[in-house]
Short mmCIF file of C-alpha atoms and ligand atoms in Angstrom, two decimals:
data_model
loop_
_atom_site.label_atom_id
_atom_site.label_comp_id
_atom_site.label_asym_id
_atom_site.label_seq_id
_atom_site.Cartn_x
_atom_site.Cartn_y
_atom_site.Cartn_z
CA MET A 1 13.92 21.49 19.28
CA LYS A 2 10.61 20.74 20.94
CA VAL A 3 9.93 17.45 22.68
CA VAL A 4 6.72 15.50 23.22
CA ASP A 5 6.47 13.12 26.16
CA VAL A 6 4.25 10.52 24.51
CA SER A 7 2.67 9.49 27.82
CA LYS A 8 1.29 13.04 28.18
CA GLY A 9 0.98 14.10 24.52
CA LYS A 10 -2.23 14.31 22.49
CA GLN A 11 -2.75 11.44 20.05
CA LYS A 12 -3.47 13.85 17.18
CA GLU A 13 -0.09 15.55 17.68
CA ILE A 14 1.78 12.23 17.93
CA SER A 15 0.18 10.94 14.72
CA LYS A 16 0.91 14.23 12.92
CA LEU A 17 4.57 14.08 13.94
CA ILE A 18 4.96 10.51 12.70
CA PHE A 19 3.10 11.17 9.41
CA ASN A 20 5.32 14.20 8.71
CA THR A 21 8.70 12.81 9.72
CA VAL A 22 8.69 9.15 8.70
CA VAL A 23 8.93 10.21 5.05
CA PRO A 24 8.86 9.55 2.21
CA ARG A 25 6.80 6.39 2.68
CA PRO A 26 6.59 3.93 -0.21
CA ILE A 27 3.06 3.20 -1.36
CA ALA A 28 1.68 -0.31 -1.69
CA TRP A 29 -1.21 -0.07 -4.14
CA ILE A 30 -2.89 -3.36 -3.30
CA THR A 31 -5.13 -5.48 -5.48
CA THR A 32 -7.20 -8.18 -3.82
CA VAL A 33 -10.20 -10.27 -4.86
CA SER A 34 -13.14 -10.91 -2.54
CA ALA A 35 -14.59 -14.39 -2.04
CA ASP A 36 -17.35 -13.25 -4.44
CA GLY A 37 -14.80 -12.35 -7.12
CA ILE A 38 -14.91 -8.53 -6.78
CA VAL A 39 -11.54 -6.89 -7.51
CA ASN A 40 -10.51 -4.34 -4.87
CA LEU A 41 -7.72 -1.78 -5.17
CA ALA A 42 -6.48 0.51 -2.37
CA PRO A 43 -3.27 2.34 -1.35
CA PHE A 44 -1.31 1.87 1.88
CA SER A 45 1.82 3.76 2.90
CA PHE A 46 2.66 2.09 6.20
CA TYR A 47 4.51 -0.39 4.06
CA ASN A 48 8.02 -1.73 3.65
CA ALA A 49 10.28 -4.74 3.13
CA ILE A 50 11.18 -7.02 6.05
CA THR A 51 13.68 -9.39 4.47
CA THR A 52 14.63 -10.67 1.02
CA LYS A 53 15.23 -14.37 1.76
CA PRO A 54 12.45 -15.31 1.70
CA PRO A 55 11.14 -12.04 0.27
CA LEU A 56 8.73 -10.72 2.91
CA LEU A 57 6.90 -7.39 2.83
CA PHE A 58 4.59 -5.85 5.45
CA VAL A 59 1.64 -3.49 5.22
CA SER A 60 -0.04 -1.97 8.25
CA ILE A 61 -3.79 -1.67 7.75
CA GLY A 62 -6.09 0.07 10.23
CA LYS A 63 -9.83 -0.26 10.71
CA ARG A 64 -12.53 2.05 9.33
CA LYS A 65 -13.90 4.76 11.62
CA ASP A 66 -16.94 2.54 12.36
CA GLY A 67 -14.58 -0.23 13.57
CA THR A 68 -15.10 -2.56 10.59
CA GLU A 69 -12.29 -4.16 8.60
CA LYS A 70 -11.16 -2.50 5.38
CA ASP A 71 -11.95 -4.53 2.23
CA THR A 72 -8.24 -5.23 1.61
CA VAL A 73 -7.74 -6.97 4.96
CA ARG A 74 -11.01 -8.84 4.73
CA ASN A 75 -10.13 -10.12 1.25
CA ILE A 76 -6.59 -11.11 2.31
CA LYS A 77 -7.99 -13.00 5.31
CA GLU A 78 -10.54 -14.75 3.06
CA THR A 79 -8.27 -15.63 0.13
CA GLY A 80 -4.67 -15.43 1.43
CA GLU A 81 -3.54 -13.55 -1.69
CA PHE A 82 -2.73 -9.98 -2.75
CA VAL A 83 -0.68 -8.00 -5.25
CA ILE A 84 1.37 -4.91 -4.39
CA ASN A 85 1.60 -2.49 -7.33
CA VAL A 86 4.37 0.13 -7.38
CA VAL A 87 2.95 3.64 -7.99
CA THR A 88 4.49 6.13 -10.43
CA GLU A 89 3.48 9.74 -11.14
CA THR A 90 1.23 8.62 -14.02
CA PHE A 91 -0.98 6.81 -11.50
CA LEU A 92 -0.86 9.37 -8.67
CA GLU A 93 -4.37 10.80 -9.07
CA GLU A 94 -5.99 7.42 -9.73
CA MET A 95 -4.19 5.93 -6.73
CA VAL A 96 -5.53 8.67 -4.43
CA LYS A 97 -9.09 8.11 -5.73
CA THR A 98 -8.85 4.42 -4.84
CA GLY A 99 -8.22 5.49 -1.22
CA GLU A 100 -11.91 6.46 -1.00
CA ASP A 101 -14.11 4.31 1.16
CA LEU A 102 -16.28 2.24 -1.19
CA SER A 103 -18.72 -0.47 -0.13
CA PRO A 104 -17.40 -4.07 -0.43
CA GLU A 105 -19.67 -4.70 -3.44
CA GLU A 106 -18.10 -1.83 -5.39
CA SER A 107 -14.86 -2.35 -7.29
CA GLU A 108 -12.40 0.59 -7.49
CA VAL A 109 -11.00 -0.95 -10.66
CA GLU A 110 -14.41 -0.75 -12.35
CA LYS A 111 -15.50 2.56 -10.84
CA PHE A 112 -12.32 4.38 -11.94
CA ASN A 113 -11.79 2.39 -15.18
CA ILE A 114 -8.38 1.10 -14.14
CA GLU A 115 -7.08 -1.55 -16.52
CA THR A 116 -5.53 -4.71 -15.11
CA VAL A 117 -3.59 -7.68 -16.41
CA PRO A 118 -3.58 -11.19 -14.92
CA SER A 119 -1.02 -12.31 -12.35
CA THR A 120 0.84 -15.57 -12.79
CA LYS A 121 0.53 -17.28 -9.37
CA VAL A 122 -2.31 -15.51 -7.53
CA LYS A 123 -5.84 -14.42 -8.43
CA PRO A 124 -5.63 -10.64 -7.79
CA PRO A 125 -4.60 -8.88 -11.02
CA ILE A 126 -1.84 -6.34 -11.66
CA VAL A 127 -2.58 -2.71 -12.56
CA LYS A 128 -1.67 -2.37 -16.24
CA GLY A 129 1.34 -0.13 -16.84
CA VAL A 130 2.93 -0.08 -13.37
CA PRO A 131 6.74 -0.48 -13.42
CA ALA A 132 6.75 -3.29 -10.85
CA ALA A 133 4.35 -5.51 -8.93
CA PHE A 134 4.71 -8.19 -6.27
CA GLU A 135 2.43 -11.20 -6.25
CA CYS A 136 2.08 -12.19 -2.58
CA THR A 137 0.61 -14.93 -0.44
CA LEU A 138 -0.33 -14.26 3.17
CA LYS A 139 2.37 -15.33 5.63
CA GLU A 140 0.96 -13.91 8.86
CA ILE A 141 -1.21 -11.12 10.29
CA LEU A 142 -0.13 -9.48 13.54
CA GLU A 143 -2.61 -7.36 15.48
CA ILE A 144 -0.65 -4.53 17.07
CA GLY A 145 -1.53 -1.31 18.87
CA ASP A 146 -4.64 0.10 20.52
CA THR A 147 -6.75 0.45 17.38
CA PRO A 148 -5.51 -2.36 16.63
CA MET A 149 -3.67 -2.36 13.30
CA ASN A 150 -3.48 -5.46 11.14
CA VAL A 151 0.16 -5.81 10.18
CA VAL A 152 -0.10 -8.02 7.12
CA ILE A 153 3.05 -9.92 6.23
CA GLY A 154 3.17 -11.19 2.67
CA GLU A 155 5.56 -13.61 1.04
CA VAL A 156 6.42 -12.55 -2.49
CA VAL A 157 5.90 -15.42 -4.93
CA ALA A 158 6.47 -13.55 -8.22
CA ILE A 159 7.98 -10.18 -9.13
CA HIS A 160 7.02 -8.28 -12.28
CA TYR A 161 9.27 -5.41 -13.33
CA ILE A 162 10.52 -3.30 -16.18
CA GLU A 163 14.27 -3.52 -16.78
CA GLU A 164 14.84 0.24 -16.19
CA ILE A 165 13.75 0.04 -12.55
CA ILE A 166 16.96 -1.79 -11.61
CA ASN A 167 19.04 1.31 -12.37
CA SER A 168 16.66 4.16 -11.60
CA SER A 169 13.71 4.78 -9.31
CA LYS A 170 12.75 8.06 -11.01
CA GLY A 171 9.00 8.59 -11.24
CA ILE A 172 8.11 6.45 -8.23
CA VAL A 173 5.78 8.19 -5.76
CA GLY A 174 6.18 8.43 -1.97
CA ARG A 175 3.77 9.73 0.63
CA LEU A 176 4.58 12.71 2.84
CA GLY A 177 2.48 14.25 5.64
CA GLY A 178 -1.10 15.37 5.02
CA LYS A 179 -2.08 15.17 1.37
CA ARG A 180 1.46 15.76 0.12
CA TYR A 181 3.36 13.35 -2.09
CA THR A 182 6.84 13.28 -3.59
CA VAL A 183 7.92 11.99 -6.96
CA ILE A 184 11.51 10.72 -7.14
CA SER A 185 13.32 13.03 -9.54
CA ASP A 186 16.78 13.25 -8.01
CA GLU A 187 19.11 10.36 -7.31
CA VAL A 188 22.54 10.66 -5.74
CA GLU A 189 24.91 7.77 -6.32
CA LEU A 190 27.90 7.47 -4.01
CA ARG A 191 30.91 5.42 -5.02
C1 FMN B 201 -1.58 7.45 -0.19
C2 FMN B 201 -2.45 6.76 0.83
C3 FMN B 201 -1.87 5.96 1.79
C4 FMN B 201 -2.65 5.27 2.73
N1 FMN B 201 -2.04 4.47 3.66
C5 FMN B 201 -2.78 3.76 4.52
C6 FMN B 201 -2.15 2.87 5.44
O1 FMN B 201 -0.92 2.72 5.49
N2 FMN B 201 -2.95 2.15 6.28
C7 FMN B 201 -4.31 2.26 6.24
O2 FMN B 201 -4.99 1.58 7.00
N3 FMN B 201 -4.93 3.09 5.38
C8 FMN B 201 -4.21 3.83 4.51
N4 FMN B 201 -4.83 4.65 3.61
C9 FMN B 201 -6.30 4.69 3.56
C10 FMN B 201 -6.89 3.54 2.74
O3 FMN B 201 -6.40 3.55 1.41
C11 FMN B 201 -8.42 3.68 2.74
O4 FMN B 201 -8.91 3.45 4.04
C12 FMN B 201 -9.14 2.78 1.74
O5 FMN B 201 -10.50 3.16 1.65
C13 FMN B 201 -9.09 1.31 2.11
O6 FMN B 201 -9.75 0.63 1.08
P1 FMN B 201 -10.38 -0.80 1.20
O7 FMN B 201 -11.52 -0.74 2.19
O8 FMN B 201 -10.86 -1.05 -0.21
O9 FMN B 201 -9.31 -1.75 1.63
C14 FMN B 201 -4.07 5.39 2.68
C15 FMN B 201 -4.66 6.22 1.71
C16 FMN B 201 -3.86 6.90 0.80
C17 FMN B 201 -4.52 7.77 -0.24
#
């Protein structure tokens, strides 16, 4: 096996190694609403659960190349609310399109004709047809790293789900390195 001493390694190589080995990463497809009422939708795969009591999730959101905040973070800071939609294969291509950099005045939901349904406790809507979604309020934002990243911690206030998801995760999408994704098709249950 090769080894990289991080203190001497190139950043590009370090990032590549992390992107390709911390896999598969779950995808938080996040809906937010700007202070002006524009619905934003974008995917984030540096995402996971922290604890279940209270239910806390985190998403790590970087800055744009020009150093400005991404719309998702700006909206969360302004409104304190967001919804995490779970992505299945049906939504894979649409989800990737919403990862494009649009101006704050443009809504991904409108541009890509993505249907939404209202949430129950927060303003950002849910993507219609997803198998699960978490309505969240902002708990805390930690600024970590050299970039720095905004590690957004959300407290889940409502969970939407289809019954089948309790027994099977088939169809849910994970991110791999580069532009590769995986769709859960195999499950091994140990007793
Ligand atoms: C599958 C996927 C996963 C992504 N994960 C992240 C991530 O974890 N953190 C991040 O900052 N950007 C991530 N991005 C890039 C953002 O989605 C992209 O910067 C997007 O334009 C942000 O949109 P916004 O400005 O509307 O918030 C990801 C993109 C894709 C397609």
